PDB file of C-alpha atoms in Angstrom:
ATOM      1  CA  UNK A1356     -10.312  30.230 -15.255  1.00 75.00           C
ATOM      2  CA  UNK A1357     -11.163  30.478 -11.356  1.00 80.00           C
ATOM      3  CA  UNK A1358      -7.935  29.217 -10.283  1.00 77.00           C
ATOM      4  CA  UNK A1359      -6.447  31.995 -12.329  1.00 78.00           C
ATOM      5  CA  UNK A1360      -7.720  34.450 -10.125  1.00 85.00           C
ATOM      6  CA  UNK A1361      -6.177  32.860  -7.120  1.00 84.00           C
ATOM      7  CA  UNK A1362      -2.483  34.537  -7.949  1.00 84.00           C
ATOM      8  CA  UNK A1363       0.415  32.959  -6.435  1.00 83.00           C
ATOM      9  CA  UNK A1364      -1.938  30.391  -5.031  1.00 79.00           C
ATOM     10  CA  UNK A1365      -2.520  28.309  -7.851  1.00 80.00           C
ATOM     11  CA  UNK A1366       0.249  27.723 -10.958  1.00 80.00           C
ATOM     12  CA  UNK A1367      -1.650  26.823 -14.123  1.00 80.00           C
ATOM     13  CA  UNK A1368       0.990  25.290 -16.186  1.00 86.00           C
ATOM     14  CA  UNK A1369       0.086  24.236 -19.282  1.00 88.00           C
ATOM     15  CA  UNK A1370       2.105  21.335 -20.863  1.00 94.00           C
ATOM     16  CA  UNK A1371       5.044  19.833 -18.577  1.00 93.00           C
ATOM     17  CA  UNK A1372       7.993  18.577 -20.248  1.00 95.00           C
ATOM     18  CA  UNK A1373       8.875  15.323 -18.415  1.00 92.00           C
ATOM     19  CA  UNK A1374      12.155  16.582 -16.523  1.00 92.00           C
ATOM     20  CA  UNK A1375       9.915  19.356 -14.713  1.00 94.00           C
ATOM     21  CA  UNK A1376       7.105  16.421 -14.461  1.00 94.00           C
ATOM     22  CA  UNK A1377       9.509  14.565 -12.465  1.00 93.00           C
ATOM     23  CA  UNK A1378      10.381  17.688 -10.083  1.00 94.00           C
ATOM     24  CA  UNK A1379       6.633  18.532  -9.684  1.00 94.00           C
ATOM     25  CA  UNK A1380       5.490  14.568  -8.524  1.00 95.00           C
ATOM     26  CA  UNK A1381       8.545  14.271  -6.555  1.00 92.00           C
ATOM     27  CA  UNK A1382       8.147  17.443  -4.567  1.00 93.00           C
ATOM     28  CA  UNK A1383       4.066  17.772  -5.028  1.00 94.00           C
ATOM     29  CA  UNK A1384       2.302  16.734  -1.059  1.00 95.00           C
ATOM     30  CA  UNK A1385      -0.117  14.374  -3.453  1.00 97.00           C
ATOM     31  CA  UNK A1386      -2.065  14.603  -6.621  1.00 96.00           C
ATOM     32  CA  UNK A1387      -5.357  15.328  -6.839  1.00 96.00           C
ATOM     33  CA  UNK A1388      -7.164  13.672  -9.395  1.00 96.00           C
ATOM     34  CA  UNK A1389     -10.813  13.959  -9.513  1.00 96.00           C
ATOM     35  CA  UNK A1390     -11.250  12.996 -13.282  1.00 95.00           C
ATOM     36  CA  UNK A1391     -14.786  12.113 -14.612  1.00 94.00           C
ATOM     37  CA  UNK A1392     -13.183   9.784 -17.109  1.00 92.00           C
ATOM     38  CA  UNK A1393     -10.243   7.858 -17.766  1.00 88.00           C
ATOM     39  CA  UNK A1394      -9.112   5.247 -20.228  1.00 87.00           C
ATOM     40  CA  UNK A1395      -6.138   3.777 -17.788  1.00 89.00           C
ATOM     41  CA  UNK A1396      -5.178   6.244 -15.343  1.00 91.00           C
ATOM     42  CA  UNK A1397      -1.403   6.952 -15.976  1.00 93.00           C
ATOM     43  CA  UNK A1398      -0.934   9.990 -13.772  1.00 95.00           C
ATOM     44  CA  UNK A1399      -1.907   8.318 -10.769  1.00 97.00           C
ATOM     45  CA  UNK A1400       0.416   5.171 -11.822  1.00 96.00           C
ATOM     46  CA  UNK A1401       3.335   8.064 -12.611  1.00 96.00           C
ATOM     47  CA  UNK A1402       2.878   9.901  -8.950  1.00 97.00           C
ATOM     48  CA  UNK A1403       2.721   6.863  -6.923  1.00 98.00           C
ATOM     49  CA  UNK A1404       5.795   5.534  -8.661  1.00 96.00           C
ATOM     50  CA  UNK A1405       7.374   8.986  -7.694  1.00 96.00           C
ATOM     51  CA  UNK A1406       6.055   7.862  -4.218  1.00 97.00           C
ATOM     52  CA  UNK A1407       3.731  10.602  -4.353  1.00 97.00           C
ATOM     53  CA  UNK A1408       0.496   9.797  -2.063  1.00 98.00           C
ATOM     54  CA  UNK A1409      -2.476   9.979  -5.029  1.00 98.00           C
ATOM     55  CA  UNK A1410      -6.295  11.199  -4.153  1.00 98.00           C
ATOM     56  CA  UNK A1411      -8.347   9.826  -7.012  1.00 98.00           C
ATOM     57  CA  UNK A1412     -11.890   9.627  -8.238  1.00 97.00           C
ATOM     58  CA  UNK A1413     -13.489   6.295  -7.247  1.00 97.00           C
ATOM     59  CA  UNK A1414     -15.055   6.187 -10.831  1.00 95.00           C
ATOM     60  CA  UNK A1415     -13.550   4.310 -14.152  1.00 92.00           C
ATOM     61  CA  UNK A1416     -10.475   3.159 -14.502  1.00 93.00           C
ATOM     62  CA  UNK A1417      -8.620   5.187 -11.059  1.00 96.00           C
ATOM     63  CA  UNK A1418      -9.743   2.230  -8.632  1.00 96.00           C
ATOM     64  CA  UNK A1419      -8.521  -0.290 -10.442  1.00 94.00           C
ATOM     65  CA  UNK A1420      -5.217   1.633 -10.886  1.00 95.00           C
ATOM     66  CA  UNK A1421      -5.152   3.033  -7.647  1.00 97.00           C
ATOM     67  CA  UNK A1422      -6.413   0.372  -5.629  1.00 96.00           C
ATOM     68  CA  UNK A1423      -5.716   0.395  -1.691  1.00 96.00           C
ATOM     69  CA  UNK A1424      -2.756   2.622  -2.184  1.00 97.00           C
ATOM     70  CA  UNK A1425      -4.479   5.821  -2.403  1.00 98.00           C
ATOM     71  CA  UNK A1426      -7.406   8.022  -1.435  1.00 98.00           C
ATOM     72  CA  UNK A1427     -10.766   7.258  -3.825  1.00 98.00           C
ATOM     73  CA  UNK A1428     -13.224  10.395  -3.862  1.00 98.00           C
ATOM     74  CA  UNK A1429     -16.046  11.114  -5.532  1.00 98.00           C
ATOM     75  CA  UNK A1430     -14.934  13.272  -8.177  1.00 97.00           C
ATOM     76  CA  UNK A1431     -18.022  15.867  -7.834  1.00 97.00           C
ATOM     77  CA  UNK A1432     -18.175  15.658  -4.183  1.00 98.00           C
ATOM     78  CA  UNK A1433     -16.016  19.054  -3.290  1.00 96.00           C
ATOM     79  CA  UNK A1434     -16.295  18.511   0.601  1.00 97.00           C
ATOM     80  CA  UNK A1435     -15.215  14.881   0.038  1.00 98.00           C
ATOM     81  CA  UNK A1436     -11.957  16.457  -1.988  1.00 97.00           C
ATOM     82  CA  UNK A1437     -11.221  18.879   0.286  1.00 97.00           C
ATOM     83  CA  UNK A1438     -11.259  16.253   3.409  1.00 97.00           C
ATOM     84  CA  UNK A1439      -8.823  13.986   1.390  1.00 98.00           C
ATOM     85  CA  UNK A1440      -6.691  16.682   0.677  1.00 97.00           C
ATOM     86  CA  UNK A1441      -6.864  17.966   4.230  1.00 97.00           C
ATOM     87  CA  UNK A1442      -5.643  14.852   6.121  1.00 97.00           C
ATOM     88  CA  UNK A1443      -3.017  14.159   3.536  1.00 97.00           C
ATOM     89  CA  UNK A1444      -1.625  17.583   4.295  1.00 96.00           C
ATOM     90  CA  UNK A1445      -1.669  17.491   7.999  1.00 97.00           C
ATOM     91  CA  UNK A1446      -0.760  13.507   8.519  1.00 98.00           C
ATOM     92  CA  UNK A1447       2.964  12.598   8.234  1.00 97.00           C
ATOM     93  CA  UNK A1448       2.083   8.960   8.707  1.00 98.00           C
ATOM     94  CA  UNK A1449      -0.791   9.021   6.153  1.00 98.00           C
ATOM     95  CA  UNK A1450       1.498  10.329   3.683  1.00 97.00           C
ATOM     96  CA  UNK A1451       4.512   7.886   4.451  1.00 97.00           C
ATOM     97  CA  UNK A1452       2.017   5.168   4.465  1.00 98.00           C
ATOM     98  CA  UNK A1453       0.417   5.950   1.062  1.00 98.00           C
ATOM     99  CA  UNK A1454       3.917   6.923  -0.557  1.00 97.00           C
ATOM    100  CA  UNK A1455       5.131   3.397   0.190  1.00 98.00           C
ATOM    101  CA  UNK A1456       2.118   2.073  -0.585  1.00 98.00           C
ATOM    102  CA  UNK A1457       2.055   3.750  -3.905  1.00 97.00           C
ATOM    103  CA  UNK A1458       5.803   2.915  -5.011  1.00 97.00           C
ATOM    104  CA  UNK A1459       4.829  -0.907  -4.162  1.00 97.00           C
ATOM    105  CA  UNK A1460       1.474  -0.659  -6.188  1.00 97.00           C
ATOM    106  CA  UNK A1461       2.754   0.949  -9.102  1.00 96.00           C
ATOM    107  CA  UNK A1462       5.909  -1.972  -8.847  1.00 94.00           C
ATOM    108  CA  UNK A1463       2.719  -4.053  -9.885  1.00 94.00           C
ATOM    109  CA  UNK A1464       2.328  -2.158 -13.338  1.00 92.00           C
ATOM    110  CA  UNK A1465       5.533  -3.330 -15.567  1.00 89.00           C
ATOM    111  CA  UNK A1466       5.760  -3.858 -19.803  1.00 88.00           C
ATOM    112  CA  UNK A1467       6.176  -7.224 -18.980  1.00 92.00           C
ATOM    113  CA  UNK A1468       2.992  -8.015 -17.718  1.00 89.00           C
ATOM    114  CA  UNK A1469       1.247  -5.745 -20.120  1.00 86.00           C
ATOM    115  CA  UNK A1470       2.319  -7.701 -22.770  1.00 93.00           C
ATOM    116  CA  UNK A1471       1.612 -10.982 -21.279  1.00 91.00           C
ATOM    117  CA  UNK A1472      -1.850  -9.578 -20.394  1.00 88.00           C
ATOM    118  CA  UNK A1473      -2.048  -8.350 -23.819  1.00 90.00           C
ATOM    119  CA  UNK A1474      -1.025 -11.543 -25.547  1.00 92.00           C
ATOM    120  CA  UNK A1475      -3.623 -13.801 -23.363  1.00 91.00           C
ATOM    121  CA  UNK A1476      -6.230 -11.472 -24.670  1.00 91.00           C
ATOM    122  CA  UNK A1477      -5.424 -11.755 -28.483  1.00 91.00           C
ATOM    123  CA  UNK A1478      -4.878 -15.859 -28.085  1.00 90.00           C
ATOM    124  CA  UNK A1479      -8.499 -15.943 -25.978  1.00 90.00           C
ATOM    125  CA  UNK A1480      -9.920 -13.746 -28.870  1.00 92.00           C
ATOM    126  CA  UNK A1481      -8.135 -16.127 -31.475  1.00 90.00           C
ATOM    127  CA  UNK A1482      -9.131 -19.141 -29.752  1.00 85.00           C
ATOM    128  CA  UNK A1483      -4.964 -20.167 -30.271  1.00 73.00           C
ATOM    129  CA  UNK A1484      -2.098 -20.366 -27.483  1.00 67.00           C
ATOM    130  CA  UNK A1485       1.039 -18.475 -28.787  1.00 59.00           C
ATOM    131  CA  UNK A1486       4.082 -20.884 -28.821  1.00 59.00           C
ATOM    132  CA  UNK A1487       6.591 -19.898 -26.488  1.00 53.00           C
TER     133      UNK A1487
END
């Protein structure tokens, strides 16, 4: 509601279909994330595969996600968020080195390895090995 009475400043967009999701990561100077909970973290995997630099809370899943490739905050520290977002904006090699970062980080994150991952957790549960 407060960033509504910011005007042009702020955008509050609702729902993005994924064409205009693509636009906004690939154009956006980072993404902010300061979430208080997450179950895996998939914008911060979707901007830094746009090679988007990422600020992200240094709680739940983001640091895991995240890991060296982006900015970790403290998601109710404002100062801390405002610092991040600060340097980000004003450092041409802090963003170049976090977007390449970030593209190589979120090369880590692929269907194959979620299912592999996946699989070695049902056949540890199961007490089996899957025949290949």
């Amino acid at each position: 509601a407060a960033a509504r009475t910011l005007g042009d400043a702020v955008r509050v967009t609702g729902f993005v279909e994924d064409d205009a999701l693509h636009l906004l990561y690939a154009n956006a100077t980072a993404l902010v994330y300061p979430s208080l909970y997450e179950g895996f973290g998939l914008p911060a995997l979707e901007a830094m595969a746009h090679g988007t630099p990422v600020i992200a809370s240094n709680t739940s899943s983001l640091p895991e996600v995240v890991g060296e490739a982006g900015i970790l905050i403290d998601p109710t520290d404002v100062a801390a968020i405002a610092g991040a977002m600060g340097r980000i904006a004003v450092d041409e090699r802090l963003r170049a080195a976090l977007r390449r970062a970030g593209r190589d980080r979120a090369g880590e994150f692929t269907w194959d390895k979620t299912a592999a991952a996946t699989l070695a957790v049902y056949e540890q549960v199961l007490g089996t090995r899957a025949e290949a």
